[in-house]
mmCIF file of N, CA and C in Angstrom:
data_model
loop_
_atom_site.group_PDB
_atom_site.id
_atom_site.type_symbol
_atom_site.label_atom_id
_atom_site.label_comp_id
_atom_site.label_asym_id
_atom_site.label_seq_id
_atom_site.Cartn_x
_atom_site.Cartn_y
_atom_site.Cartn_z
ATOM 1 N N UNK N 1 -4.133 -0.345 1.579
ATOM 2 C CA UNK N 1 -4.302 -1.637 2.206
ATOM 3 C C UNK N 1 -5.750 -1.827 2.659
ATOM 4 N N UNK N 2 -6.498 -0.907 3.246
ATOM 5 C CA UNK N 2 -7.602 -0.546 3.774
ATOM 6 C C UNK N 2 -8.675 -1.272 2.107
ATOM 7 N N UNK N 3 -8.349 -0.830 0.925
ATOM 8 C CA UNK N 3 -9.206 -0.866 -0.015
ATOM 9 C C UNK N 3 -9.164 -2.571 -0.221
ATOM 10 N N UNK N 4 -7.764 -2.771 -0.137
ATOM 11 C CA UNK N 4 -7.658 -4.290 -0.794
ATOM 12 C C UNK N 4 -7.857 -5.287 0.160
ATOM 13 N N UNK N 5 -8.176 -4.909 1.395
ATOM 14 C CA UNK N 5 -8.491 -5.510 2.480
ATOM 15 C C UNK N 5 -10.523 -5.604 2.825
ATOM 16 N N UNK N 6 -11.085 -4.870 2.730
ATOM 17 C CA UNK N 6 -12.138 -3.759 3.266
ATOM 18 C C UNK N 6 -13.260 -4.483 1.858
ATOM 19 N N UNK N 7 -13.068 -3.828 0.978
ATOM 20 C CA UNK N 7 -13.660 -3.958 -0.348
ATOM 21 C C UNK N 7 -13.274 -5.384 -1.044
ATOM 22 N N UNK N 8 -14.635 -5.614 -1.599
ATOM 23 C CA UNK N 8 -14.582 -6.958 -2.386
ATOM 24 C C UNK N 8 -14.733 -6.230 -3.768
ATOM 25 N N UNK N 9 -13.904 -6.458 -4.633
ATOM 26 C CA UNK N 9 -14.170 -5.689 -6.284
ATOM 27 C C UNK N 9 -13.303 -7.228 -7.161
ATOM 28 N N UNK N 10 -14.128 -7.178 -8.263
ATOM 29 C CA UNK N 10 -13.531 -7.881 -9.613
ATOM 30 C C UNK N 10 -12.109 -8.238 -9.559
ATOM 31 N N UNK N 11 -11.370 -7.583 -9.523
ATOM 32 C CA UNK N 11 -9.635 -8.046 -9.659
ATOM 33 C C UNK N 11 -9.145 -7.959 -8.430
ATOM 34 N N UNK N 12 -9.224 -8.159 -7.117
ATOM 35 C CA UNK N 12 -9.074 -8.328 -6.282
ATOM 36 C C UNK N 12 -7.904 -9.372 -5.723
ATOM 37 N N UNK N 13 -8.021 -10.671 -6.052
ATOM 38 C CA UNK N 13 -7.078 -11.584 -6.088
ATOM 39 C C UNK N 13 -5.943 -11.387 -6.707
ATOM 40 N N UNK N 14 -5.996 -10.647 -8.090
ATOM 41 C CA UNK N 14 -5.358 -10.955 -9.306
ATOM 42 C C UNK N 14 -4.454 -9.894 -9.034
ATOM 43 N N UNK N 15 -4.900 -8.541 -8.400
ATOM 44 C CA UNK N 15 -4.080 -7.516 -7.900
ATOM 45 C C UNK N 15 -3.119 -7.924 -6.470
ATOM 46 N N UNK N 16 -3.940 -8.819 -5.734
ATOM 47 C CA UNK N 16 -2.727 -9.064 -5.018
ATOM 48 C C UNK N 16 -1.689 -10.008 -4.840
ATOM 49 N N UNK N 17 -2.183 -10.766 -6.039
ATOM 50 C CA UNK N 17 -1.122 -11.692 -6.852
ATOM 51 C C UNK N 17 0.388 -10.871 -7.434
ATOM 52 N N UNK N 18 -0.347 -9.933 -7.612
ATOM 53 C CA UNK N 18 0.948 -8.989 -8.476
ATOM 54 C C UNK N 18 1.498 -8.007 -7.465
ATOM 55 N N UNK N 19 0.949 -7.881 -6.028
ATOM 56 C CA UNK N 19 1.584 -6.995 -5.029
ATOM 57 C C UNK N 19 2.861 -8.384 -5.009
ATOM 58 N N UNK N 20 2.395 -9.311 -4.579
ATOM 59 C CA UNK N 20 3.407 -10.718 -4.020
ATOM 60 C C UNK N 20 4.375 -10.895 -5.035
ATOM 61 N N UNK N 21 3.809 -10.686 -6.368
ATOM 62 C CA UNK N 21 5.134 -11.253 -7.783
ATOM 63 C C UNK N 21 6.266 -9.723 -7.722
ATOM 64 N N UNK N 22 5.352 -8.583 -7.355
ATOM 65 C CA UNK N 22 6.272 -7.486 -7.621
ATOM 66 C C UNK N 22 7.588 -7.587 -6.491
ATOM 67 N N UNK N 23 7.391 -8.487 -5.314
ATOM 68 C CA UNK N 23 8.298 -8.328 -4.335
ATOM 69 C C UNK N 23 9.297 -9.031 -4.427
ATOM 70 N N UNK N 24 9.188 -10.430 -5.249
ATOM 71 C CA UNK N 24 9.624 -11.310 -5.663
ATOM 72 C C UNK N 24 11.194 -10.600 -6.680
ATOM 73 N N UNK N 25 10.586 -9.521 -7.462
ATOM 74 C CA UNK N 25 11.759 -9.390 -8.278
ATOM 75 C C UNK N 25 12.619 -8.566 -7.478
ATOM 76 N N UNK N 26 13.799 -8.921 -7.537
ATOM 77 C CA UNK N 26 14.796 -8.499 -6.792
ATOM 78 C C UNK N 26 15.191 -7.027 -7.637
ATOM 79 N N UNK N 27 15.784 -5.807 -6.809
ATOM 80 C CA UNK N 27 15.728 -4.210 -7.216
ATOM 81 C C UNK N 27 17.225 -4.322 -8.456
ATOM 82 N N UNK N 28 18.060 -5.604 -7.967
ATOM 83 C CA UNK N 28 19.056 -5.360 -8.692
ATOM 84 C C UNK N 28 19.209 -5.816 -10.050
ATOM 85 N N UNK N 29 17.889 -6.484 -10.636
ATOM 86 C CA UNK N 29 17.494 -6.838 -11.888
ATOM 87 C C UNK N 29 16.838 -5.577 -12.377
ATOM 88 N N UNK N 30 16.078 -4.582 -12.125
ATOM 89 C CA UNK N 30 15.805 -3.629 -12.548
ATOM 90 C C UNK N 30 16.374 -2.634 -12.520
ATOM 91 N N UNK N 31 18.051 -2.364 -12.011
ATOM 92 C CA UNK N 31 18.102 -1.151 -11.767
ATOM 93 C C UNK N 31 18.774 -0.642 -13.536
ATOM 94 N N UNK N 32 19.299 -1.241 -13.991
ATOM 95 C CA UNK N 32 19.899 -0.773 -15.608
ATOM 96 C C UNK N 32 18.503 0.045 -15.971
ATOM 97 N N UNK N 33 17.366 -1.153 -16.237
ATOM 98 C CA UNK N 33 16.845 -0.855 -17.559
ATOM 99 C C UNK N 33 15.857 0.533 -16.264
ATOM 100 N N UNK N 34 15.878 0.260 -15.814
ATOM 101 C CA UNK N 34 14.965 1.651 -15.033
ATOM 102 C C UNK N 34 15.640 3.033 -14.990
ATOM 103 N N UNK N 35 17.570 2.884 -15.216
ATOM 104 C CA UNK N 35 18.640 3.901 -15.361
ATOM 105 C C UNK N 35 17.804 4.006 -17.286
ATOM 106 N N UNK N 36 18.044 3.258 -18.367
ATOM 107 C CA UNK N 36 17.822 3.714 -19.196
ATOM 108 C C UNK N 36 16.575 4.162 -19.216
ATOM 109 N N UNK N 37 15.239 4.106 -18.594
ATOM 110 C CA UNK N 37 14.103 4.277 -18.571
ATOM 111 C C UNK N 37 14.112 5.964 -18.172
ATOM 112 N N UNK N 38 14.571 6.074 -17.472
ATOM 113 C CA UNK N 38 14.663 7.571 -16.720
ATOM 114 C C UNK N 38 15.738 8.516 -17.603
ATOM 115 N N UNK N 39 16.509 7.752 -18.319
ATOM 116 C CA UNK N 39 17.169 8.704 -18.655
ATOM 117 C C UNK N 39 16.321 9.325 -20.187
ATOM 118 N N UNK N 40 15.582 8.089 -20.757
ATOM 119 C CA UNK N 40 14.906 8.490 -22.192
ATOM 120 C C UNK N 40 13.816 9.652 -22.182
ATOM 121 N N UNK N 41 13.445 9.606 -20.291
ATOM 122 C CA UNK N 41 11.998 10.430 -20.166
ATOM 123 C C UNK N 41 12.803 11.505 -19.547
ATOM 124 N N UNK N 42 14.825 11.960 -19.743
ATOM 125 C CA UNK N 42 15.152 13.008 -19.418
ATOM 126 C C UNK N 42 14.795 13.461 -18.011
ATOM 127 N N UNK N 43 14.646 12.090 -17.140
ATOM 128 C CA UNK N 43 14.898 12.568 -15.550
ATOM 129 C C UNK N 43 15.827 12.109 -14.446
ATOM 130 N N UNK N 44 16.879 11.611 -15.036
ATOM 131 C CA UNK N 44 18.303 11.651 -14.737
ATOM 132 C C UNK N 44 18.339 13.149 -13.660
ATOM 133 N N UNK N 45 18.894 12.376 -12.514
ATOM 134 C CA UNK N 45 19.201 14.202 -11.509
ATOM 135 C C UNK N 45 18.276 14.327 -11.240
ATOM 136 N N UNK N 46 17.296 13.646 -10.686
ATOM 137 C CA UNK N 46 16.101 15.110 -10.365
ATOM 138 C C UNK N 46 15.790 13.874 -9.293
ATOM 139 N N UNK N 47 14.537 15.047 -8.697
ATOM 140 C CA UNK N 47 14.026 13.870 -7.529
ATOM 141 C C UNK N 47 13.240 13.333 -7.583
ATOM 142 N N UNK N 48 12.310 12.734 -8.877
ATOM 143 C CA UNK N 48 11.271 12.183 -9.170
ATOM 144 C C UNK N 48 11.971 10.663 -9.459
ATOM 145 N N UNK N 49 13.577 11.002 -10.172
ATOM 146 C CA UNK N 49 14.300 9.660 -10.618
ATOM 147 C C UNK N 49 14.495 8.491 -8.889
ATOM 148 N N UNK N 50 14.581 9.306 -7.842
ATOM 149 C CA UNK N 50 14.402 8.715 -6.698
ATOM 150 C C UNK N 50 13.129 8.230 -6.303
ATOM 151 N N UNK N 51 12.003 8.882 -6.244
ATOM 152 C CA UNK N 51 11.129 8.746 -5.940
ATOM 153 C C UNK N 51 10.199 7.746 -6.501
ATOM 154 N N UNK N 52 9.851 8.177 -7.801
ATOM 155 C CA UNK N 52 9.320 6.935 -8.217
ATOM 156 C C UNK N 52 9.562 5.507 -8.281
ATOM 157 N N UNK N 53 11.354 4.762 -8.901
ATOM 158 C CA UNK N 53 11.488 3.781 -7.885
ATOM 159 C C UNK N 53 11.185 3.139 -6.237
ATOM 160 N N UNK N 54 11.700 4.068 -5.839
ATOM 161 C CA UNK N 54 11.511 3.619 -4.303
ATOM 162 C C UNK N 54 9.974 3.249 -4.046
ATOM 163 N N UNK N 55 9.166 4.636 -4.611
ATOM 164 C CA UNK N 55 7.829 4.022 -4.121
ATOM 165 C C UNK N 55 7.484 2.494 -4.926
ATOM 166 N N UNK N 56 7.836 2.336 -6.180
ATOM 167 C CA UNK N 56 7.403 0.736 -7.057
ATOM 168 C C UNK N 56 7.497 -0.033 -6.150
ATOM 169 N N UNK N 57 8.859 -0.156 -5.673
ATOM 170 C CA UNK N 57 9.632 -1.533 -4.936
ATOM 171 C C UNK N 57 9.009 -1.538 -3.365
ATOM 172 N N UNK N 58 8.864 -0.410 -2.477
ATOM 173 C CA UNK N 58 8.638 -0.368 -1.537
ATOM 174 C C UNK N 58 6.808 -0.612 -1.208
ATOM 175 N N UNK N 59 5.936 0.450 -1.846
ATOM 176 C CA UNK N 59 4.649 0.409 -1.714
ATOM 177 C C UNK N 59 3.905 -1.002 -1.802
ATOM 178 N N UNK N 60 4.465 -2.040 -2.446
ATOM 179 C CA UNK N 60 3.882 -3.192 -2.434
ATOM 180 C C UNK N 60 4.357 -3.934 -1.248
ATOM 181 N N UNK N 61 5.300 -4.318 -0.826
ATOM 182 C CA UNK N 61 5.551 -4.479 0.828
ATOM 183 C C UNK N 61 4.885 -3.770 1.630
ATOM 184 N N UNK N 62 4.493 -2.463 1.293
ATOM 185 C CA UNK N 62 3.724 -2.264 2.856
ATOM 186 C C UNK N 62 2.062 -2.204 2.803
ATOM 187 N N UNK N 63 1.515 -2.692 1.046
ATOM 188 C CA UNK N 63 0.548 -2.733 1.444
ATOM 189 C C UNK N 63 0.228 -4.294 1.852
ATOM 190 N N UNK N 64 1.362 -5.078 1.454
ATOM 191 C CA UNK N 64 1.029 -6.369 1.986
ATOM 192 C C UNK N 64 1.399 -6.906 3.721
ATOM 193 N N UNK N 65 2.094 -6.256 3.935
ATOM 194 C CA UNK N 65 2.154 -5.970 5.235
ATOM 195 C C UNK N 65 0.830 -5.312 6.547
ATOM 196 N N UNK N 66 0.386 -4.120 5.985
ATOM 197 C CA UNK N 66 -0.888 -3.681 6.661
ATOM 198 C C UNK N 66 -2.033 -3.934 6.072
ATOM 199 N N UNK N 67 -2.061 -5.014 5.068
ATOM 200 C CA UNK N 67 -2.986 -5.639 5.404
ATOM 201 C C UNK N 67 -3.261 -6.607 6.006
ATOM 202 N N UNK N 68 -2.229 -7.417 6.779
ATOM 203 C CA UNK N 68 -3.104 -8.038 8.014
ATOM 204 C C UNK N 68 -3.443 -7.437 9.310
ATOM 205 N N UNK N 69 -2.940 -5.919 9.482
ATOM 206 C CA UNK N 69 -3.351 -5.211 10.578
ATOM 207 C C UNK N 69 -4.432 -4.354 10.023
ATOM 208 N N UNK N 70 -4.795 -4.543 9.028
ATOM 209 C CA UNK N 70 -6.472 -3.367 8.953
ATOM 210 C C UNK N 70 -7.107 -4.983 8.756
ATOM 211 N N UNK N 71 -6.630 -6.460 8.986
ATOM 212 C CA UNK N 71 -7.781 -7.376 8.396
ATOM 213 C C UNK N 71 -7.984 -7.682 10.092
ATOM 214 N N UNK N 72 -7.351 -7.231 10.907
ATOM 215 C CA UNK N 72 -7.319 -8.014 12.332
ATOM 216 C C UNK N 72 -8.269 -6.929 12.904
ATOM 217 N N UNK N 73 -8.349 -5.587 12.702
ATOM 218 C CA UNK N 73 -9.948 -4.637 13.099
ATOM 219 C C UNK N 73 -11.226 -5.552 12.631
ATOM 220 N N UNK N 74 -11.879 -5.684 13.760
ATOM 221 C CA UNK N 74 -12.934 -6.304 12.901
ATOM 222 C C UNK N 74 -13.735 -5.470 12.515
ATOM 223 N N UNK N 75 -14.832 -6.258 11.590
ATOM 224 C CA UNK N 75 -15.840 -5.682 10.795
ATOM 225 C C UNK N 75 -17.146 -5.117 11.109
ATOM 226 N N UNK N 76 -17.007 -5.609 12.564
ATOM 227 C CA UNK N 76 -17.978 -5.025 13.276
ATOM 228 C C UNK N 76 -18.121 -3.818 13.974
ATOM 229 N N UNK N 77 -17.138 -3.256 14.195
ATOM 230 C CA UNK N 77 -16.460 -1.780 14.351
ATOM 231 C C UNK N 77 -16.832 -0.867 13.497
ATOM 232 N N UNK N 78 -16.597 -1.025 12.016
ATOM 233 C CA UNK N 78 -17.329 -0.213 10.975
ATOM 234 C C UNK N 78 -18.165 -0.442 10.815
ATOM 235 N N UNK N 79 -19.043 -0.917 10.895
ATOM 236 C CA UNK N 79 -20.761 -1.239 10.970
ATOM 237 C C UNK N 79 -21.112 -0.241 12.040
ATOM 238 N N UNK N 80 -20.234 -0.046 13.443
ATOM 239 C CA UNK N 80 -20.733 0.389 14.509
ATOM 240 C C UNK N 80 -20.725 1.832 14.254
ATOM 241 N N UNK N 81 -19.773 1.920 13.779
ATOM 242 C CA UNK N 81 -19.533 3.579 12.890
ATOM 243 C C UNK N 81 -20.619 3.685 12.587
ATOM 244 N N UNK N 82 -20.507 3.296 11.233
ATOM 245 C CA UNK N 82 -21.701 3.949 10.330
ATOM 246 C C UNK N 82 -22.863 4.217 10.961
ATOM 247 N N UNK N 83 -23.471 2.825 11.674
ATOM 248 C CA UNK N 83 -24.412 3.152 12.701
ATOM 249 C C UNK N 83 -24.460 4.556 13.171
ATOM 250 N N UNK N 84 -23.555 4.941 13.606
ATOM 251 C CA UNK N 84 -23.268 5.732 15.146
ATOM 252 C C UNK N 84 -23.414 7.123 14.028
ATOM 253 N N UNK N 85 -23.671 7.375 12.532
ATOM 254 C CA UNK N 85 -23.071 8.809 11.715
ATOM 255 C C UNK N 85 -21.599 8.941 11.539
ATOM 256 N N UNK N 86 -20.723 8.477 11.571
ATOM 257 C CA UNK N 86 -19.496 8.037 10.833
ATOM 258 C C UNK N 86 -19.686 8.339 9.517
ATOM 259 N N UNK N 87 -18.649 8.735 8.582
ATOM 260 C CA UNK N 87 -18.840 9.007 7.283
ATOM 261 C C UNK N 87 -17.648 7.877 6.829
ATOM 262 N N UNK N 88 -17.294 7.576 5.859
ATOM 263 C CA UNK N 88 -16.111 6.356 5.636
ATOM 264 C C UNK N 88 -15.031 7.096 5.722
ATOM 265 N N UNK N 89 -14.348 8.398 5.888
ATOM 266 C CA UNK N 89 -13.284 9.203 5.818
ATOM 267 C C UNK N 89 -13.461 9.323 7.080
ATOM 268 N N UNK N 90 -14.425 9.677 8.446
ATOM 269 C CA UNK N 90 -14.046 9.725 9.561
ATOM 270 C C UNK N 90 -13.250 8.258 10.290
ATOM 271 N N UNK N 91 -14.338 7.244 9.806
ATOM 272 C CA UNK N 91 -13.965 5.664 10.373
ATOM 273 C C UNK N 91 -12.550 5.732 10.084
ATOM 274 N N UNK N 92 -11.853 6.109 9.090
ATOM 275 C CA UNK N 92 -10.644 5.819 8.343
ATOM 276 C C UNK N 92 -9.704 6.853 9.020
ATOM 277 N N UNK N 93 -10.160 8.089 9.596
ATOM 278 C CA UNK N 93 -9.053 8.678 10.426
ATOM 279 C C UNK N 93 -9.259 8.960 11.814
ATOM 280 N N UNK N 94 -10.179 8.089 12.398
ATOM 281 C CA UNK N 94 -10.257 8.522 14.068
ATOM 282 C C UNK N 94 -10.598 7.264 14.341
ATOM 283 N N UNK N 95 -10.826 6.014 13.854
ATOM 284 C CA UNK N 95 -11.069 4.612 14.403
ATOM 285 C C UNK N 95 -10.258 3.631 13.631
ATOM 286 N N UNK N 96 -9.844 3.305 12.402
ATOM 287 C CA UNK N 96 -8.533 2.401 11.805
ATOM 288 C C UNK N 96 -7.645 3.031 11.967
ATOM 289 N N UNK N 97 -7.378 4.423 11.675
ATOM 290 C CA UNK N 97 -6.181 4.950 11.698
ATOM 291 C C UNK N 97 -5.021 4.988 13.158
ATOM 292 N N UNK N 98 -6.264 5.140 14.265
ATOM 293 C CA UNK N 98 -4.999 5.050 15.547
ATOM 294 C C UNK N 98 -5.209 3.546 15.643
ATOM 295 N N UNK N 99 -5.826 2.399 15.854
ATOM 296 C CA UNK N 99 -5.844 1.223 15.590
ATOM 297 C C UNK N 99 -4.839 0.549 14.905
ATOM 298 N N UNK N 100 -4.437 0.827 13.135
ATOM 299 C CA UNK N 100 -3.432 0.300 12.655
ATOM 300 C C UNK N 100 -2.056 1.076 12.779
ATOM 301 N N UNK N 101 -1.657 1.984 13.307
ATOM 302 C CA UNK N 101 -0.527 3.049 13.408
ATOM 303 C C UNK N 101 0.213 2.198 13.718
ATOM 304 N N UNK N 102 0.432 1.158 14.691
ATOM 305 C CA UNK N 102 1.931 0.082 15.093
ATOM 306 C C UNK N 102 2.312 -0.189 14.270
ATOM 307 N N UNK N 103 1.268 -0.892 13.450
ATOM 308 C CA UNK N 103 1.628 -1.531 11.893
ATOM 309 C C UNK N 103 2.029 -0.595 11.355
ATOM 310 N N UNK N 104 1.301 0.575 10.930
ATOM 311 C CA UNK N 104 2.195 1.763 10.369
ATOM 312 C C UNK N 104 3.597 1.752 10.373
ATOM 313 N N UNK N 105 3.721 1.987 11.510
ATOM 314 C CA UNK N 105 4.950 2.231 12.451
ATOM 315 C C UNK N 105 6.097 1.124 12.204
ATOM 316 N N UNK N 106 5.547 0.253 12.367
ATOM 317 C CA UNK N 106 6.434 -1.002 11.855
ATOM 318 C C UNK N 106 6.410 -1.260 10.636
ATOM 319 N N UNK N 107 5.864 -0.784 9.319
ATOM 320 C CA UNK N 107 6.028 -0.935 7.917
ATOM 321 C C UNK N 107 6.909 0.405 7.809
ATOM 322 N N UNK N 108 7.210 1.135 7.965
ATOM 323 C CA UNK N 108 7.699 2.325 8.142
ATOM 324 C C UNK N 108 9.273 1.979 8.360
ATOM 325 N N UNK N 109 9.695 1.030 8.883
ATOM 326 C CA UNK N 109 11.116 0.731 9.503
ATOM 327 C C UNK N 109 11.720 0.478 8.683
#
């Protein structure tokens, strides 16, 4: 959320056009052809056949979700970082990270 929020890059819009269309399709239109999908790549039973669904359907809700709590930090905060010797992996786990955790917390539910 941090990237698609944070960063301005080329497909930007167009990617989060397709976070919004992916939420749109309802899980019970995909669940057949995703049963035959898993079963052709022989992972029927296992825990990847869980996993990888859940994350498709789910990960796009929560990055559209926290991103209006990493867009409500302002931008002037990471400027102040960097300033201050911040590296972009510290800003991201000792100044957004306890900052957006509610949101966390509440995409999490």
């Amino acid at each position: 959320a941090t990237a698609v929020t944070r960063f301005r890059f080329k497909f930007r819009t167009t990617l989060l056009i397709m976070f919004l269309v992916a939420q749109m399709v309802p899980v019970e239109a995909l669940t057949i052809p995703l049963f035959f999908l898993m079963r052709d790549f022989g992972q029927l039973n296992t825990l990847g056949s869980l996993i990888l669904p859940h994350l498709a359907f789910s990960l796009p809700f929560a990055i559209w979700m926290l991103r209006g709590f990493v867009k409500a930090v302002p931008e002037a905060l990471e400027e102040a970082a960097y300033i201050d010797g911040a590296s972009r992996t510290r800003f991201l786990w000792q100044i957004l990270f306890p900052l957006v955790f509610p949101g966390l917390v509440a995409t999490s539910v």
